[in-house]
Amino acid sequence: QVQLVESGGGLVQAGGSLRVSCAASGRTFSRAKMGWFRQAPGKEREFVAAIMWSTGITDYADSVTGRFTISRDNAKNTVYLQLNSLKPEDTAVYYCAASRSTMWRVRDYDYWGQGTQVTVSS
């Protein structure tokens, strides 16, 4: 019921900025909560940020608070992740995900995009 397509990844120097996008389709109730996750080589996928579609209320992982900003554009059915003050340890594949739940929990996402690579050089 939901398709997610990420874009905007690329190579950026440490301290730089990047914005990744996630174009979403499908019923709104199927994407009540949108999230960004990332997975670095050899590591498990980790939560980055989430946003409730209807209210715009956000939640962030401690590691990115103050540097990353998640937002959504209702008209474009798109969720964004603005990545500022990037560090080499931010290098990962960034995945967009959608959940039918409005609870603030990490492991209840139903749909996933294919991911977009973000590489931060030192």
JSON list of C-alpha atoms in Angstrom, two decimals:
[
{"chain": "A", "resi": 1, "resn": "GLN", "atom": "CA", "xyz": [0.00, 0.00, 0.00]},
{"chain": "A", "resi": 2, "resn": "VAL", "atom": "CA", "xyz": [3.01, 2.28, 0.39]},
{"chain": "A", "resi": 3, "resn": "GLN", "atom": "CA", "xyz": [5.97, 2.86, -1.86]},
{"chain": "A", "resi": 4, "resn": "LEU", "atom": "CA", "xyz": [8.97, 4.83, -0.73]},
{"chain": "A", "resi": 5, "resn": "VAL", "atom": "CA", "xyz": [11.71, 6.20, -2.95]},
{"chain": "A", "resi": 6, "resn": "GLU", "atom": "CA", "xyz": [14.74, 7.90, -1.43]},
{"chain": "A", "resi": 7, "resn": "SER", "atom": "CA", "xyz": [16.96, 10.37, -3.21]},
{"chain": "A", "resi": 8, "resn": "GLY", "atom": "CA", "xyz": [19.54, 13.04, -2.51]},
{"chain": "A", "resi": 9, "resn": "GLY", "atom": "CA", "xyz": [22.39, 10.98, -1.15]},
{"chain": "A", "resi": 10, "resn": "GLY", "atom": "CA", "xyz": [25.93, 11.64, -2.18]},
{"chain": "A", "resi": 11, "resn": "LEU", "atom": "CA", "xyz": [29.45, 12.50, -1.14]},
{"chain": "A", "resi": 12, "resn": "VAL", "atom": "CA", "xyz": [30.07, 15.43, 1.17]},
{"chain": "A", "resi": 13, "resn": "GLN", "atom": "CA", "xyz": [33.01, 16.65, 3.21]},
{"chain": "A", "resi": 14, "resn": "ALA", "atom": "CA", "xyz": [32.97, 16.60, 6.98]},
{"chain": "A", "resi": 15, "resn": "GLY", "atom": "CA", "xyz": [31.15, 19.63, 8.32]},
{"chain": "A", "resi": 16, "resn": "GLY", "atom": "CA", "xyz": [29.04, 19.90, 5.23]},
{"chain": "A", "resi": 17, "resn": "SER", "atom": "CA", "xyz": [25.33, 19.46, 4.70]},
{"chain": "A", "resi": 18, "resn": "LEU", "atom": "CA", "xyz": [23.04, 17.30, 2.66]},
{"chain": "A", "resi": 19, "resn": "ARG", "atom": "CA", "xyz": [19.31, 16.78, 2.32]},
{"chain": "A", "resi": 20, "resn": "VAL", "atom": "CA", "xyz": [17.81, 13.43, 1.51]},
{"chain": "A", "resi": 21, "resn": "SER", "atom": "CA", "xyz": [14.24, 13.03, 0.34]},
{"chain": "A", "resi": 22, "resn": "CYS", "atom": "CA", "xyz": [11.66, 10.30, 0.51]},
{"chain": "A", "resi": 23, "resn": "ALA", "atom": "CA", "xyz": [8.74, 10.38, -1.89]},
{"chain": "A", "resi": 24, "resn": "ALA", "atom": "CA", "xyz": [5.82, 8.43, -0.48]},
{"chain": "A", "resi": 25, "resn": "SER", "atom": "CA", "xyz": [2.73, 7.03, -2.11]},
{"chain": "A", "resi": 26, "resn": "GLY", "atom": "CA", "xyz": [-0.22, 5.13, -0.70]},
{"chain": "A", "resi": 27, "resn": "ARG", "atom": "CA", "xyz": [-2.90, 5.68, 1.89]},
{"chain": "A", "resi": 28, "resn": "THR", "atom": "CA", "xyz": [-2.13, 8.23, 4.55]},
{"chain": "A", "resi": 29, "resn": "PHE", "atom": "CA", "xyz": [-3.09, 5.86, 7.36]},
{"chain": "A", "resi": 30, "resn": "SER", "atom": "CA", "xyz": [-0.43, 3.47, 6.14]},
{"chain": "A", "resi": 31, "resn": "ARG", "atom": "CA", "xyz": [2.21, 6.13, 6.68]},
{"chain": "A", "resi": 32, "resn": "ALA", "atom": "CA", "xyz": [1.00, 7.75, 9.86]},
{"chain": "A", "resi": 33, "resn": "LYS", "atom": "CA", "xyz": [4.60, 7.81, 11.04]},
{"chain": "A", "resi": 34, "resn": "MET", "atom": "CA", "xyz": [7.60, 8.29, 8.79]},
{"chain": "A", "resi": 35, "resn": "GLY", "atom": "CA", "xyz": [11.12, 7.54, 9.85]},
{"chain": "A", "resi": 36, "resn": "TRP", "atom": "CA", "xyz": [14.70, 7.66, 8.74]},
{"chain": "A", "resi": 37, "resn": "PHE", "atom": "CA", "xyz": [17.13, 4.90, 9.59]},
{"chain": "A", "resi": 38, "resn": "ARG", "atom": "CA", "xyz": [20.72, 4.32, 8.62]},
{"chain": "A", "resi": 39, "resn": "GLN", "atom": "CA", "xyz": [23.04, 1.38, 8.34]},
{"chain": "A", "resi": 40, "resn": "ALA", "atom": "CA", "xyz": [26.80, 1.64, 8.23]},
{"chain": "A", "resi": 41, "resn": "PRO", "atom": "CA", "xyz": [29.00, -1.20, 6.95]},
{"chain": "A", "resi": 42, "resn": "GLY", "atom": "CA", "xyz": [29.25, -3.97, 9.51]},
{"chain": "A", "resi": 43, "resn": "LYS", "atom": "CA", "xyz": [26.69, -2.40, 11.81]},
{"chain": "A", "resi": 44, "resn": "GLU", "atom": "CA", "xyz": [23.02, -2.90, 12.53]},
{"chain": "A", "resi": 45, "resn": "ARG", "atom": "CA", "xyz": [20.42, -0.56, 11.17]},
{"chain": "A", "resi": 46, "resn": "GLU", "atom": "CA", "xyz": [19.78, 2.25, 13.62]},
{"chain": "A", "resi": 47, "resn": "PHE", "atom": "CA", "xyz": [17.02, 4.76, 14.15]},
{"chain": "A", "resi": 48, "resn": "VAL", "atom": "CA", "xyz": [17.75, 8.33, 13.15]},
{"chain": "A", "resi": 49, "resn": "ALA", "atom": "CA", "xyz": [14.55, 10.36, 13.22]},
{"chain": "A", "resi": 50, "resn": "ALA", "atom": "CA", "xyz": [10.78, 10.10, 12.93]},
{"chain": "A", "resi": 51, "resn": "ILE", "atom": "CA", "xyz": [7.86, 12.36, 12.26]},
{"chain": "A", "resi": 52, "resn": "MET", "atom": "CA", "xyz": [4.12, 11.99, 12.72]},
{"chain": "A", "resi": 53, "resn": "TRP", "atom": "CA", "xyz": [2.60, 12.90, 9.40]},
{"chain": "A", "resi": 54, "resn": "SER", "atom": "CA", "xyz": [-0.54, 14.53, 10.72]},
{"chain": "A", "resi": 55, "resn": "THR", "atom": "CA", "xyz": [0.99, 16.70, 13.42]},
{"chain": "A", "resi": 56, "resn": "GLY", "atom": "CA", "xyz": [4.60, 17.16, 12.39]},
{"chain": "A", "resi": 57, "resn": "ILE", "atom": "CA", "xyz": [5.85, 16.17, 15.82]},
{"chain": "A", "resi": 58, "resn": "THR", "atom": "CA", "xyz": [9.36, 14.78, 15.60]},
{"chain": "A", "resi": 59, "resn": "ASP", "atom": "CA", "xyz": [11.71, 12.49, 17.44]},
{"chain": "A", "resi": 60, "resn": "TYR", "atom": "CA", "xyz": [15.48, 12.09, 17.06]},
{"chain": "A", "resi": 61, "resn": "ALA", "atom": "CA", "xyz": [18.23, 9.77, 18.05]},
{"chain": "A", "resi": 62, "resn": "ASP", "atom": "CA", "xyz": [20.64, 11.28, 20.55]},
{"chain": "A", "resi": 63, "resn": "SER", "atom": "CA", "xyz": [23.50, 10.99, 18.07]},
{"chain": "A", "resi": 64, "resn": "VAL", "atom": "CA", "xyz": [21.87, 13.37, 15.59]},
{"chain": "A", "resi": 65, "resn": "THR", "atom": "CA", "xyz": [19.89, 15.74, 17.78]},
{"chain": "A", "resi": 66, "resn": "GLY", "atom": "CA", "xyz": [20.82, 19.31, 16.97]},
{"chain": "A", "resi": 67, "resn": "ARG", "atom": "CA", "xyz": [22.38, 18.37, 13.64]},
{"chain": "A", "resi": 68, "resn": "PHE", "atom": "CA", "xyz": [19.63, 16.64, 11.67]},
{"chain": "A", "resi": 69, "resn": "THR", "atom": "CA", "xyz": [16.11, 17.82, 10.99]},
{"chain": "A", "resi": 70, "resn": "ILE", "atom": "CA", "xyz": [13.22, 15.73, 9.74]},
{"chain": "A", "resi": 71, "resn": "SER", "atom": "CA", "xyz": [10.30, 17.41, 8.02]},
{"chain": "A", "resi": 72, "resn": "ARG", "atom": "CA", "xyz": [7.46, 16.65, 5.65]},
{"chain": "A", "resi": 73, "resn": "ASP", "atom": "CA", "xyz": [5.64, 18.40, 2.84]},
{"chain": "A", "resi": 74, "resn": "ASN", "atom": "CA", "xyz": [2.01, 17.37, 2.84]},
{"chain": "A", "resi": 75, "resn": "ALA", "atom": "CA", "xyz": [1.32, 18.61, -0.67]},
{"chain": "A", "resi": 76, "resn": "LYS", "atom": "CA", "xyz": [4.26, 16.70, -2.13]},
{"chain": "A", "resi": 77, "resn": "ASN", "atom": "CA", "xyz": [3.85, 13.60, 0.04]},
{"chain": "A", "resi": 78, "resn": "THR", "atom": "CA", "xyz": [7.52, 13.84, 0.77]},
{"chain": "A", "resi": 79, "resn": "VAL", "atom": "CA", "xyz": [9.56, 13.55, 3.92]},
{"chain": "A", "resi": 80, "resn": "TYR", "atom": "CA", "xyz": [13.00, 15.09, 4.20]},
{"chain": "A", "resi": 81, "resn": "LEU", "atom": "CA", "xyz": [16.03, 14.68, 6.36]},
{"chain": "A", "resi": 82, "resn": "GLN", "atom": "CA", "xyz": [18.35, 17.65, 6.53]},
{"chain": "A", "resi": 83, "resn": "LEU", "atom": "CA", "xyz": [21.80, 16.53, 7.60]},
{"chain": "A", "resi": 84, "resn": "ASN", "atom": "CA", "xyz": [24.04, 19.30, 8.92]},
{"chain": "A", "resi": 85, "resn": "SER", "atom": "CA", "xyz": [27.48, 19.31, 10.48]},
{"chain": "A", "resi": 86, "resn": "LEU", "atom": "CA", "xyz": [28.16, 15.94, 8.99]},
{"chain": "A", "resi": 87, "resn": "LYS", "atom": "CA", "xyz": [30.78, 13.66, 10.45]},
{"chain": "A", "resi": 88, "resn": "PRO", "atom": "CA", "xyz": [32.54, 10.67, 8.91]},
{"chain": "A", "resi": 89, "resn": "GLU", "atom": "CA", "xyz": [30.64, 8.43, 11.30]},
{"chain": "A", "resi": 90, "resn": "ASP", "atom": "CA", "xyz": [27.41, 9.57, 9.65]},
{"chain": "A", "resi": 91, "resn": "THR", "atom": "CA", "xyz": [28.44, 7.61, 6.57]},
{"chain": "A", "resi": 92, "resn": "ALA", "atom": "CA", "xyz": [25.75, 5.03, 5.92]},
{"chain": "A", "resi": 93, "resn": "VAL", "atom": "CA", "xyz": [22.91, 4.00, 3.71]},
{"chain": "A", "resi": 94, "resn": "TYR", "atom": "CA", "xyz": [19.93, 6.06, 4.78]},
{"chain": "A", "resi": 95, "resn": "TYR", "atom": "CA", "xyz": [16.55, 4.37, 4.58]},
{"chain": "A", "resi": 96, "resn": "CYS", "atom": "CA", "xyz": [13.11, 5.87, 4.63]},
{"chain": "A", "resi": 97, "resn": "ALA", "atom": "CA", "xyz": [10.38, 3.89, 6.38]},
{"chain": "A", "resi": 98, "resn": "ALA", "atom": "CA", "xyz": [6.65, 4.16, 6.97]},
{"chain": "A", "resi": 99, "resn": "SER", "atom": "CA", "xyz": [4.54, 2.91, 9.83]},
{"chain": "A", "resi": 100, "resn": "ARG", "atom": "CA", "xyz": [0.82, 2.59, 10.41]},
{"chain": "A", "resi": 101, "resn": "SER", "atom": "CA", "xyz": [1.41, 3.25, 14.09]},
{"chain": "A", "resi": 102, "resn": "THR", "atom": "CA", "xyz": [1.33, 6.60, 15.84]},
{"chain": "A", "resi": 103, "resn": "MET", "atom": "CA", "xyz": [3.26, 5.27, 18.81]},
{"chain": "A", "resi": 104, "resn": "TRP", "atom": "CA", "xyz": [6.79, 6.44, 19.48]},
{"chain": "A", "resi": 105, "resn": "ARG", "atom": "CA", "xyz": [8.47, 3.11, 19.00]},
{"chain": "A", "resi": 106, "resn": "VAL", "atom": "CA", "xyz": [11.28, 2.11, 16.69]},
{"chain": "A", "resi": 107, "resn": "ARG", "atom": "CA", "xyz": [10.52, -1.42, 15.55]},
{"chain": "A", "resi": 108, "resn": "ASP", "atom": "CA", "xyz": [7.05, -1.16, 14.09]},
{"chain": "A", "resi": 109, "resn": "TYR", "atom": "CA", "xyz": [7.74, 0.05, 10.56]},
{"chain": "A", "resi": 110, "resn": "ASP", "atom": "CA", "xyz": [5.88, -1.69, 7.77]},
{"chain": "A", "resi": 111, "resn": "TYR", "atom": "CA", "xyz": [7.39, -0.32, 4.58]},
{"chain": "A", "resi": 112, "resn": "TRP", "atom": "CA", "xyz": [10.93, 0.50, 3.56]},
{"chain": "A", "resi": 113, "resn": "GLY", "atom": "CA", "xyz": [12.65, 2.24, 0.72]},
{"chain": "A", "resi": 114, "resn": "GLN", "atom": "CA", "xyz": [15.76, 0.94, -0.99]},
{"chain": "A", "resi": 115, "resn": "GLY", "atom": "CA", "xyz": [18.01, 3.48, 0.64]},
{"chain": "A", "resi": 116, "resn": "THR", "atom": "CA", "xyz": [20.33, 6.23, -0.49]},
{"chain": "A", "resi": 117, "resn": "GLN", "atom": "CA", "xyz": [24.05, 6.32, 0.20]},
{"chain": "A", "resi": 118, "resn": "VAL", "atom": "CA", "xyz": [25.49, 9.19, 2.21]},
{"chain": "A", "resi": 119, "resn": "THR", "atom": "CA", "xyz": [29.27, 9.30, 2.37]},
{"chain": "A", "resi": 120, "resn": "VAL", "atom": "CA", "xyz": [31.10, 11.83, 4.52]},
{"chain": "A", "resi": 121, "resn": "SER", "atom": "CA", "xyz": [34.78, 12.25, 3.82]},
{"chain": "A", "resi": 122, "resn": "SER", "atom": "CA", "xyz": [37.28, 13.38, 6.44]}
]
